[in-house]
Coordinates of C-alpha atoms and ligand atoms in Angstrom, one line a residue:
M1 CA -7.8 16.2 19.0
C2 CA -7.4 12.3 19.8
G3 CA -4.2 9.9 19.3
I4 CA -4.4 7.5 17.4
F5 CA -2.1 4.9 16.8
G6 CA -1.6 1.2 14.6
V7 CA 1.1 -1.4 13.9
T8 CA 0.5 -4.0 11.3
K9 CA 3.1 -7.1 12.3
D10 CA 5.2 -5.8 15.6
K11 CA 7.0 -8.5 17.9
N12 CA 5.5 -6.9 21.1
A13 CA 1.9 -5.0 19.3
P14 CA 0.3 -3.9 22.8
Q15 CA 3.9 -2.6 24.0
T16 CA 5.6 -0.8 20.8
I17 CA 1.3 0.9 20.4
L18 CA 1.4 1.7 24.5
S19 CA 4.8 3.4 23.3
G20 CA 3.7 5.2 20.6
L21 CA 0.6 6.6 22.4
K22 CA 2.4 8.0 25.0
R23 CA 4.7 10.2 22.3
L24 CA 1.3 11.0 20.9
E25 CA -0.4 11.8 24.4
Y26 CA 0.0 15.6 24.1
R27 CA -2.6 15.0 21.6
G28 CA -5.5 14.2 24.3
Y29 CA -4.8 12.6 27.8
D30 CA -8.4 12.0 29.4
S31 CA -8.2 8.4 28.7
W32 CA -6.4 5.5 26.5
G33 CA -6.9 2.0 25.2
I34 CA -5.6 -0.3 23.1
V35 CA -7.0 -3.0 21.3
V36 CA -5.6 -6.2 19.5
K37 CA -5.7 -9.3 17.4
G38 CA -6.1 -12.6 19.9
K39 CA -6.2 -16.3 18.9
S40 CA -10.4 -15.7 18.3
R41 CA -11.2 -12.3 18.9
L42 CA -9.7 -9.0 19.9
N43 CA -7.7 -8.9 23.4
L44 CA -9.0 -4.5 24.5
E45 CA -7.3 -2.8 27.1
K46 CA -9.2 0.5 27.9
H47 CA -8.6 2.8 31.2
T48 CA -9.4 6.5 31.7
G49 CA -6.1 9.0 32.5
K50 CA -2.6 9.6 31.3
I51 CA -1.0 7.2 30.3
S52 CA 2.3 8.2 32.1
G53 CA 4.0 5.6 33.9
S54 CA 1.5 2.8 33.2
K55 CA 1.8 -1.5 31.4
T56 CA -0.6 -2.8 29.5
V57 CA -1.7 -6.0 30.8
L58 CA -2.8 -7.2 27.2
D59 CA -1.6 -10.2 25.8
Q60 CA 1.2 -11.1 22.9
S61 CA 0.0 -9.7 19.6
D62 CA 1.6 -9.1 16.5
F63 CA -1.2 -6.4 15.5
G64 CA -3.7 -4.0 16.9
I65 CA -4.2 -0.2 16.9
G66 CA -4.7 2.1 19.9
H67 CA -5.3 5.2 21.1
T68 CA -5.1 8.4 23.0
R69 CA -8.7 10.7 24.4
W70 CA -10.1 14.5 24.2
A71 CA -13.3 14.1 24.9
T72 CA -15.4 15.8 23.1
H73 CA -19.0 13.6 22.1
G74 CA -19.3 11.8 25.7
G75 CA -17.6 12.1 29.2
V76 CA -14.4 11.0 30.6
T77 CA -15.5 6.8 31.4
D78 CA -13.8 4.0 31.1
A79 CA -16.5 2.7 28.3
N80 CA -16.4 6.5 27.0
A81 CA -12.5 5.6 26.1
H82 CA -11.7 4.0 22.1
P83 CA -11.2 1.5 20.9
H84 CA -14.8 0.5 20.2
L85 CA -16.0 -2.9 20.0
D86 CA -18.8 -3.9 17.6
C87 CA -20.9 -6.6 19.3
T88 CA -19.1 -9.8 17.6
G89 CA -16.2 -8.6 19.6
H90 CA -14.5 -9.2 16.4
L91 CA -14.1 -5.3 14.9
A92 CA -12.9 -2.1 16.9
V93 CA -12.6 1.3 15.5
V94 CA -10.7 4.4 16.8
H95 CA -11.7 7.6 16.0
N96 CA -10.9 11.7 15.7
G97 CA -13.0 14.3 15.1
I98 CA -16.4 14.7 15.6
I99 CA -19.7 12.5 13.8
D100 CA -21.8 15.4 12.9
N101 CA -24.5 13.2 11.6
W102 CA -24.1 10.7 14.6
Q103 CA -28.0 10.6 15.8
E104 CA -28.9 10.0 11.7
L105 CA -26.3 7.2 11.5
Q106 CA -27.7 5.7 14.6
K107 CA -31.2 5.0 13.6
K108 CA -29.2 2.5 11.4
I109 CA -28.5 0.0 13.9
K110 CA -31.5 -0.6 15.7
G111 CA -30.9 -3.6 18.1
H112 CA -27.4 -2.9 18.4
K113 CA -25.9 -3.2 22.0
L114 CA -23.9 -0.1 22.4
K115 CA -21.8 0.5 25.6
S116 CA -20.3 3.8 25.0
Q117 CA -22.4 7.7 25.0
T118 CA -19.8 8.5 21.9
D119 CA -20.3 9.0 18.8
S120 CA -17.3 7.1 17.6
E121 CA -18.9 3.6 18.6
I122 CA -21.5 4.0 16.1
A123 CA -19.3 3.7 13.2
A124 CA -17.9 -0.4 14.4
H125 CA -22.2 -1.3 14.8
L126 CA -22.3 0.3 11.0
I127 CA -19.4 -1.9 10.0
E128 CA -20.8 -4.6 11.5
K129 CA -23.7 -3.9 9.9
E130 CA -21.9 -3.6 6.1
L131 CA -19.4 -6.5 7.2
T132 CA -22.8 -9.0 7.5
K133 CA -23.6 -7.6 3.2
K134 CA -21.1 -10.6 3.3
N135 CA -19.0 -7.2 1.8
D136 CA -15.0 -7.7 2.9
L137 CA -13.5 -5.2 5.9
F138 CA -12.1 -2.7 3.3
T139 CA -16.2 -2.5 0.8
A140 CA -17.6 -2.3 4.2
F141 CA -15.3 0.6 6.2
T142 CA -16.1 2.4 2.7
K143 CA -19.5 2.1 2.5
V144 CA -19.7 3.4 6.3
F145 CA -17.1 6.2 5.8
S146 CA -18.6 7.5 2.9
Q147 CA -22.2 8.3 5.1
I148 CA -19.9 10.2 7.8
H149 CA -20.4 14.0 8.3
G150 CA -17.8 15.7 9.6
Y151 CA -14.2 16.2 10.2
N152 CA -12.7 13.0 11.2
A153 CA -10.0 10.6 10.8
L154 CA -11.5 7.1 11.8
I155 CA -9.2 3.6 11.5
A156 CA -11.0 -0.4 11.5
I157 CA -9.4 -3.5 12.7
H158 CA -10.9 -6.8 12.3
Q159 CA -10.1 -10.1 13.6
D160 CA -10.2 -12.0 10.0
F161 CA -8.8 -9.9 8.0
P162 CA -4.6 -9.1 8.0
Y163 CA -4.7 -4.6 7.0
L164 CA -5.9 -2.0 9.3
V165 CA -8.6 0.0 6.8
A166 CA -8.5 4.0 7.2
G167 CA -10.2 7.3 6.4
K168 CA -9.9 11.1 7.2
T169 CA -11.4 14.2 6.7
G170 CA -9.9 17.0 8.3
S171 CA -8.7 15.3 11.2
P172 CA -4.4 14.3 10.8
L173 CA -3.5 10.5 9.4
V174 CA 0.0 9.5 9.0
I175 CA 1.2 6.4 7.4
G176 CA 4.7 5.0 8.8
I177 CA 6.1 3.1 5.6
K178 CA 8.1 0.2 7.3
K179 CA 9.4 -2.8 5.3
G180 CA 7.1 -6.2 6.6
N181 CA 5.7 -3.3 9.5
N182 CA 4.2 -0.2 8.1
L183 CA 2.5 2.0 10.8
I184 CA -0.4 4.6 11.2
A185 CA -0.3 7.4 13.5
S186 CA -2.1 10.6 13.8
D187 CA 1.3 12.3 13.3
V188 CA 5.0 12.2 12.3
S189 CA 6.5 12.9 15.0
S190 CA 5.0 9.6 17.2
L191 CA 6.6 7.5 14.0
L192 CA 10.2 9.4 14.3
P193 CA 11.7 6.1 16.3
I194 CA 10.5 3.6 14.0
T195 CA 10.6 4.8 10.8
Q196 CA 11.4 8.8 9.1
D197 CA 9.4 7.2 5.6
V198 CA 6.2 8.5 5.5
V199 CA 2.3 9.2 3.6
F200 CA 0.4 11.9 4.3
L201 CA -3.3 10.9 3.8
E202 CA -5.1 13.7 2.3
D203 CA -8.7 14.1 3.1
G204 CA -11.0 11.9 0.6
Q205 CA -8.6 9.2 0.8
L206 CA -9.1 6.0 1.8
A207 CA -5.7 4.0 2.9
K208 CA -5.5 -0.2 3.1
V209 CA -2.2 -0.7 5.5
S210 CA -0.9 -4.3 6.0
A211 CA 2.3 -5.6 7.1
D212 CA 3.8 -4.9 3.2
K213 CA 1.4 -3.2 1.5
V214 CA 0.3 0.4 2.0
E215 CA -2.5 1.0 -1.0
I216 CA -4.3 4.9 -1.0
Y217 CA -7.8 4.9 -2.4
S218 CA -10.0 8.2 -3.6
T219 CA -13.2 7.8 -2.0
K220 CA -14.8 9.6 -5.2
T221 CA -13.4 7.6 -8.0
N222 CA -12.4 4.3 -5.8
K223 CA -9.9 5.3 -7.8
K224 CA -6.1 3.6 -6.3
I225 CA -3.8 6.7 -5.8
P226 CA 0.4 6.5 -6.6
L227 CA 1.5 6.4 -2.7
K228 CA 3.6 10.4 -2.6
I229 CA 6.4 8.7 0.4
S230 CA 8.0 11.9 2.0
H231 CA 11.0 11.6 4.1
I232 CA 10.9 13.5 8.2
S233 CA 14.5 15.0 8.3
W234 CA 13.1 15.1 12.4
S235 CA 15.2 12.9 14.4
A236 CA 13.3 10.5 17.2
K237 CA 15.7 12.6 19.9
E238 CA 15.1 15.6 18.9
A239 CA 11.1 14.5 20.0
D240 CA 12.4 13.5 22.7
K241 CA 12.8 15.0 26.6
G242 CA 17.0 14.5 27.4
K243 CA 17.8 15.5 30.2
F244 CA 15.0 18.1 31.1
P245 CA 11.6 17.3 33.7
H246 CA 9.5 18.3 31.0
F247 CA 9.0 19.4 27.1
M248 CA 7.7 22.9 28.2
L249 CA 11.4 23.4 30.2
K250 CA 13.0 21.9 27.0
E251 CA 11.6 24.0 24.1
I252 CA 11.9 27.4 26.4
R253 CA 15.9 26.4 26.7
E254 CA 16.3 25.7 22.4
Q255 CA 14.9 28.9 21.9
P256 CA 18.5 30.8 20.9
K257 CA 19.5 28.3 18.9
I258 CA 16.2 28.5 17.2
I259 CA 16.6 32.0 16.6
S260 CA 19.7 31.5 15.5
E261 CA 19.4 28.8 12.6
I262 CA 16.3 31.4 11.0
K263 CA 18.4 33.9 10.9
K264 CA 21.0 31.7 9.0
S265 CA 19.0 29.7 6.7
K266 CA 15.9 31.4 6.0
T267 CA 16.9 34.5 3.3
Y268 CA 15.5 33.4 0.5
E269 CA 11.8 31.9 1.8
V270 CA 11.9 36.2 3.3
D271 CA 13.1 37.9 0.5
H272 CA 10.3 36.4 -1.4
L273 CA 7.7 36.8 1.8
A274 CA 8.5 40.7 1.8
K275 CA 8.3 41.1 -1.6
Q276 CA 4.6 39.0 -1.2
I277 CA 4.4 41.8 1.2
K278 CA 5.1 44.7 -1.1
T279 CA 2.5 43.8 -4.0
A280 CA -0.4 42.2 -2.5
D281 CA -2.8 45.3 -2.2
S282 CA -3.4 43.9 1.5
T283 CA -1.8 41.6 3.8
F284 CA -3.9 39.0 6.4
V285 CA -1.8 37.3 9.4
V286 CA -4.6 34.4 10.3
A287 CA -3.8 32.3 13.9
C288 CA -5.4 31.3 16.7
G289 CA -4.5 31.1 20.4
T290 CA -0.3 31.7 20.6
A291 CA -0.5 32.5 17.2
A292 CA -2.9 35.0 16.8
Y293 CA -0.7 36.9 19.2
A294 CA 2.3 36.1 17.1
A295 CA 0.4 37.7 14.0
L296 CA 0.0 41.0 16.4
S297 CA 3.0 41.2 17.1
G298 CA 3.7 41.6 13.6
Q299 CA 1.8 43.7 12.8
Y300 CA 3.6 46.3 14.9
F301 CA 6.8 45.0 13.5
F302 CA 5.5 45.8 10.5
S303 CA 4.2 49.6 11.3
R304 CA 7.3 50.5 13.2
I305 CA 9.7 49.2 11.2
A306 CA 8.8 49.2 7.6
K307 CA 5.7 51.7 7.4
H308 CA 3.5 48.8 6.7
Q309 CA 0.3 48.1 7.5
I310 CA -0.7 44.1 7.7
N311 CA -4.1 42.3 9.5
P312 CA -3.5 40.4 12.1
A313 CA -7.0 38.2 11.8
I314 CA -8.4 35.6 14.7
G315 CA -9.2 31.9 12.8
S316 CA -12.4 31.4 14.0
E317 CA -13.0 35.0 13.4
F318 CA -11.7 36.1 9.7
F319 CA -14.3 34.2 8.0
Y320 CA -17.4 37.0 9.7
H321 CA -15.3 39.9 8.9
S322 CA -13.4 39.1 5.2
D323 CA -15.3 39.2 2.0
F324 CA -13.4 42.0 0.7
L325 CA -10.9 39.6 0.4
G326 CA -9.7 38.6 -3.8
P327 CA -7.1 37.6 -6.2
K328 CA -4.5 40.9 -5.0
S329 CA -5.2 39.9 -1.2
L330 CA -2.5 38.1 1.0
C331 CA -3.1 35.6 3.6
I332 CA -0.6 34.1 5.9
A333 CA -1.7 31.6 8.1
L334 CA 0.7 30.7 11.2
S335 CA 0.4 27.5 13.0
Q336 CA 2.8 25.3 15.5
S337 CA 0.6 22.3 14.6
G338 CA -0.9 23.1 10.7
E339 CA -4.0 21.3 11.7
T340 CA -6.0 23.6 13.4
I341 CA -9.3 22.7 12.1
D342 CA -10.0 27.4 12.3
T343 CA -6.9 28.4 10.9
L344 CA -7.2 25.7 8.3
Q345 CA -10.8 26.7 7.3
S346 CA -9.6 30.7 7.0
V347 CA -7.2 29.5 4.2
Q348 CA -10.1 27.4 2.4
H349 CA -12.0 30.6 2.8
A350 CA -9.4 32.9 1.1
K351 CA -8.3 30.5 -1.4
H352 CA -12.2 30.3 -2.7
K353 CA -11.9 34.1 -2.5
K354 CA -8.7 33.3 -4.8
A355 CA -6.5 35.3 -2.5
K356 CA -2.5 34.0 -2.3
V357 CA -1.7 31.8 0.9
V358 CA 1.8 31.6 2.1
S359 CA 2.0 29.6 5.6
L360 CA 4.6 29.9 8.7
V361 CA 4.2 25.8 10.2
N362 CA 6.3 24.0 12.3
V363 CA 5.0 20.3 11.3
P364 CA 6.2 19.6 7.9
G365 CA 3.7 17.6 5.7
S366 CA 1.0 19.4 7.5
S367 CA -2.5 19.8 6.8
L368 CA -2.2 23.9 6.5
S369 CA 1.2 23.7 4.6
R370 CA -0.4 21.3 1.8
L371 CA -3.5 23.3 1.4
S372 CA -1.1 26.7 0.8
D373 CA 0.5 28.1 -2.4
Q374 CA 3.9 28.5 -0.2
T375 CA 5.3 27.2 3.0
I376 CA 7.9 28.7 5.2
L377 CA 8.7 25.8 7.6
L378 CA 9.6 27.6 11.1
D379 CA 12.5 23.9 12.0
A380 CA 11.5 25.0 15.7
G381 CA 11.7 20.9 15.7
P382 CA 9.2 18.9 17.3
E383 CA 7.1 21.0 20.0
K384 CA 5.8 18.4 22.6
A385 CA 4.2 21.1 25.5
V386 CA 0.9 21.9 25.2
A387 CA 1.9 25.3 25.7
S388 CA 3.8 26.7 22.8
T389 CA 6.5 28.3 23.7
K390 CA 9.4 27.5 20.7
A391 CA 6.6 27.8 17.8
F392 CA 5.6 31.5 18.9
L393 CA 9.4 32.7 19.0
A394 CA 9.7 31.3 15.4
K395 CA 7.3 32.9 14.4
V396 CA 8.0 36.2 15.9
T397 CA 11.3 35.8 14.4
L398 CA 10.4 35.6 10.6
L399 CA 7.9 38.4 10.5
L400 CA 10.9 40.5 12.4
L401 CA 12.9 39.6 9.6
T402 CA 10.4 40.2 6.9
A403 CA 9.5 43.4 7.9
Y404 CA 13.9 44.3 8.6
T405 CA 13.3 43.0 4.7
L406 CA 10.6 44.8 3.3
S407 CA 12.0 48.4 4.6
G408 CA 15.6 47.4 3.4
E409 CA 17.5 47.0 6.6
R410 CA 18.4 42.8 7.2
Q411 CA 21.2 44.0 8.8
K412 CA 19.8 45.7 11.8
A413 CA 17.1 42.5 11.8
I414 CA 21.1 40.4 12.7
S415 CA 21.8 42.3 15.1
D416 CA 18.8 42.6 16.6
L417 CA 18.1 39.2 17.0
S418 CA 21.7 38.3 18.2
K419 CA 21.6 40.7 20.4
A420 CA 17.9 39.0 21.4
E421 CA 19.7 35.6 21.5
K422 CA 22.9 36.5 24.2
A423 CA 19.7 38.2 26.5
I424 CA 18.0 35.5 26.6
K425 CA 20.2 32.8 27.6
D426 CA 21.5 35.1 30.4
L427 CA 18.2 34.1 31.8
F428 CA 19.1 30.9 32.0
A429 CA 21.3 31.3 35.0
S430 CA 21.3 29.8 37.9
E431 CA 20.9 33.1 39.6
Y432 CA 18.2 34.5 37.2
T433 CA 16.1 31.0 37.9
K434 CA 16.4 32.1 41.6
R435 CA 15.3 35.0 41.1
L436 CA 12.2 33.8 39.5
K437 CA 11.8 30.9 42.4
K438 CA 11.5 33.3 44.6
L439 CA 9.3 35.6 43.1
V440 CA 7.0 32.4 42.4
N441 CA 7.0 31.8 45.9
A442 CA 5.6 35.0 46.6
I443 CA 2.9 34.7 44.0
Y444 CA 1.5 31.9 43.5
K445 CA -1.1 31.2 45.9
K446 CA -2.8 34.0 43.8
E447 CA -6.0 33.4 41.1
D448 CA -5.8 36.2 39.2
L449 CA -3.0 37.8 37.9
F450 CA -2.4 41.6 35.0
V451 CA -0.1 41.6 32.6
L452 CA 0.2 45.3 31.1
G453 CA 2.5 46.4 28.4
R454 CA 1.6 49.2 25.8
G455 CA 2.7 49.3 22.2
Q456 CA 4.7 45.9 20.6
S457 CA 4.6 45.0 24.3
Y458 CA 1.3 44.3 24.3
P459 CA 1.0 41.4 22.1
S460 CA 3.7 39.9 25.0
A461 CA 1.4 40.6 27.6
L462 CA -1.5 38.9 26.0
E463 CA 0.9 35.9 25.1
I464 CA 2.7 35.9 28.5
A465 CA -0.5 35.8 30.6
L466 CA -1.8 32.8 28.1
K467 CA 1.1 31.5 29.3
I468 CA 0.7 31.5 32.8
K469 CA -3.1 30.7 32.6
E470 CA -3.0 27.5 30.8
V471 CA -0.2 26.2 32.7
S472 CA -0.6 27.0 36.4
Y473 CA -4.7 27.6 35.6
I474 CA -4.1 31.5 37.5
H475 CA -6.6 33.5 35.2
A476 CA -3.8 35.8 34.0
E477 CA -5.3 38.7 32.0
G478 CA -3.2 40.9 29.4
L479 CA -4.2 44.3 28.5
P480 CA -2.8 47.4 26.4
A481 CA -1.4 49.4 29.0
G482 CA -3.9 52.5 28.7
E483 CA -7.1 50.5 28.6
L484 CA -6.9 49.7 32.4
K485 CA -8.8 52.6 33.9
H486 CA -11.2 51.8 31.3
G487 CA -12.6 48.8 33.2
P488 CA -10.1 46.2 34.4
I489 CA -8.9 48.5 37.4
A490 CA -11.7 47.6 39.9
L491 CA -10.4 44.5 40.0
I492 CA -7.1 45.9 41.7
E493 CA -7.6 44.7 44.9
K494 CA -4.8 44.9 47.5
G495 CA -2.1 42.1 46.8
T496 CA -3.6 41.4 43.1
P497 CA 0.0 40.4 40.3
C498 CA 0.0 42.9 37.8
I499 CA 3.4 42.2 36.0
I500 CA 4.3 45.9 33.7
L501 CA 6.1 45.2 30.6
D502 CA 8.3 48.1 29.9
P503 CA 11.3 47.0 26.7
G504 CA 12.6 50.9 27.4
D505 CA 11.5 52.3 24.3
E506 CA 8.5 55.0 23.8
T507 CA 6.5 53.4 25.9
S508 CA 7.9 53.4 29.6
S509 CA 6.8 56.0 31.1
D510 CA 3.0 55.8 30.4
V511 CA 3.3 51.8 31.5
L512 CA 4.8 53.5 34.4
S513 CA 2.0 55.7 35.2
S514 CA -0.4 52.7 35.1
A515 CA 1.9 50.6 37.4
M516 CA 1.5 53.7 40.0
E517 CA -1.9 53.4 39.6
V518 CA -2.3 49.5 40.4
K519 CA 0.0 50.1 43.0
A520 CA -2.3 53.2 44.6
R521 CA -5.3 50.0 44.9
G522 CA -2.4 47.6 46.5
S523 CA -1.6 45.6 43.3
Y524 CA 2.1 43.7 43.7
V525 CA 3.9 45.0 40.8
I526 CA 6.2 43.0 38.9
G527 CA 8.7 44.7 37.0
I528 CA 9.8 42.0 33.5
S529 CA 12.0 45.5 31.9
I530 CA 15.5 46.9 30.9
K531 CA 15.3 49.0 34.3
D532 CA 14.2 48.3 37.9
N533 CA 12.5 51.2 39.3
P534 CA 11.4 52.0 43.2
V535 CA 7.2 50.5 41.8
F536 CA 8.4 47.4 41.6
D537 CA 7.8 45.0 44.6
S538 CA 9.3 42.6 42.2
W539 CA 11.9 43.1 39.4
L540 CA 12.9 40.7 36.7
P541 CA 15.8 42.4 34.4
I542 CA 15.7 41.9 30.6
K543 CA 18.9 42.9 28.4
K544 CA 17.7 45.2 25.4
A545 CA 18.2 44.0 21.7
G546 CA 16.2 46.6 19.5
E547 CA 12.9 45.7 18.3
A548 CA 13.5 42.2 19.6
T549 CA 13.8 43.3 23.1
V550 CA 10.5 41.6 23.6
F551 CA 12.0 38.1 22.9
P552 CA 13.5 38.2 26.1
M553 CA 9.9 39.8 27.6
I554 CA 8.5 37.0 26.2
V555 CA 10.7 34.1 27.6
V556 CA 11.0 35.2 31.1
G557 CA 7.3 34.7 30.5
Q558 CA 7.5 31.6 29.9
L559 CA 9.3 30.4 32.6
L560 CA 7.2 32.5 34.6
A561 CA 4.0 30.3 34.1
Y562 CA 6.2 27.1 33.8
Y563 CA 7.9 27.6 37.5
L564 CA 4.1 29.1 38.9
A565 CA 2.8 25.6 37.1
L566 CA 5.4 23.4 39.3
A567 CA 4.3 25.6 42.2
R568 CA 0.9 24.9 42.3
G569 CA 1.4 21.3 42.1
F570 CA 0.8 21.2 37.9
D571 CA 2.3 18.8 35.2
P572 CA 3.7 22.3 32.4
D573 CA 3.5 19.8 30.0
M574 CA -0.2 17.8 29.5
P575 CA -2.6 21.0 31.1
R576 CA -6.3 19.9 31.9
N577 CA -8.9 21.0 29.4
L578 CA -5.6 21.6 26.5
A579 CA -4.5 19.4 23.8
K580 CA -1.9 20.2 21.3
S581 CA -3.6 20.6 18.0
V582 CA -7.4 21.8 17.9
T583 CA -9.0 19.5 15.2
V584 CA -12.7 20.3 16.6
K585 CA -14.3 23.3 16.2
Ligands
AGP601 C1 -0.8 27.5 22.6 O1 0.1 27.3 23.9 C2 -2.1 26.7 23.0 N1 -1.5 25.5 22.6 C3 -3.2 27.4 21.1 O2 -3.4 28.8 21.6 C4 -2.3 27.1 20.1 O3 -0.8 28.2 20.0 C5 -3.4 27.2 19.7 O4 -4.3 26.5 19.7 C6 -3.3 27.1 17.6 O5 -2.2 25.7 18.0 P1 -1.2 26.2 16.2 O6 -0.3 26.6 16.6 O7 -0.9 24.5 15.9 O8 -2.3 26.3 15.3

């Protein structure tokens, strides 16, 4: 889940690459490095730690590649940072993914001096070996890439060749089309300040990228493939933090506008999806992490509103319990990045079973959208904070709209969503922020926390707990409130914070009983609810919005997570050990 950025003729390549890597840092921030062409050999710079605030010490150059790492193979050290040089120092590679057969390949480079503990460096020495057989860089790379197994994106640069070579299987790679300085990167948003015209490299393709020419070849036929240039509508400004201290806060604040846009602009797609769900024998909504909680929310919406069953499935588990899939099955895949390997593999499995695949994706042109029979773009704009917020709400907005459309009550959806937009905007008032910060002050030293919800609020409890875990590192557990008595209540002791989700629906009295039960064991009870209640030690009010009342509830949870991270001194945008899109298994 690393970030790769390369330029072919840039007047200040080291600086441009460094800026590109900064825009990719949400993909991995353990270490970073840049290599550029020098007078007689490649010049390399690499460091452990985040890029933010870093300067490059490399001399002027116009040609190079860089990498920001999320460690998979080999610890977080300067030596394991990418790029990796070969023995001659004239060739370097950067890599995103895992070389599954690295041990076997390592046997082929006996005598080469490896400087790191990574699988990636082996590729550099294999290419070096092929180059000694009088091959040019592209041929040498092609031979080596065909030997590599696993999900990988690999790029090589050589002092003596005027082009970059890239190969892709699984991990994303995008070529930026810019006359006189074509580029290559791991995602579109990092290219936006330079170009909005891109070519998405497909699996099993190789690219030869020079300043004035981009050539794509098939690894199977070695034949040239015509370029398919896409124009990305996102602007560089959208991918920027603007006046906000963090992307997470910016993206939380964008949610009312996104709900309003989806409400107005997705009528055709939602009608079509509702028809597909109606006619399918069975519908499965497959996703991972936060996206999986959106799928679970969808199950409650469809049952409550449309009296229709849809089945949420966790991407990394779907393969093991989906033997019943067939041509009449509908598989809906949810993903912000469209690059999550477990979701991609679930979709490949569903396609293998001849099921129809519709994906709800945020990143245009992503692998998932290219793999699906049909794609509905979330249009939430670039989401840079690792903890997903606006993309989650965009997914549940689409699922709520589709459930109401299926039950023929679209106007009710519009009314609920309009109320939700207003209820969310109310949460951004400075008074509310004060209220949140006062609560955070009372609980930020706690290491354990529970979030309890029933019915439609249960998926929200899971999502709020995940946000708190991701950015504040408090061990927050989301639970169906009814399950508390069956074990987890043993963990409640004096002062343990318990968040009670009460949307003022048929679950209220039962979830308040759970509040009483934890209170009786000394818990510090926090209510995110329509009405205050004596059992609450702290109350975070939300306004009612029909079936969309969980929307403001979730946003309160997002804000709580954000301010807890700040109070505990952590960077909410780049939490430890995480990366924005999970492209390795
Ligand atoms: C959410 O905050 C996390 N970043 C993570 O759980 C994420 O939702 C999951 O990896 C799925 O990502 P996707 O939506 O890009 O497929």
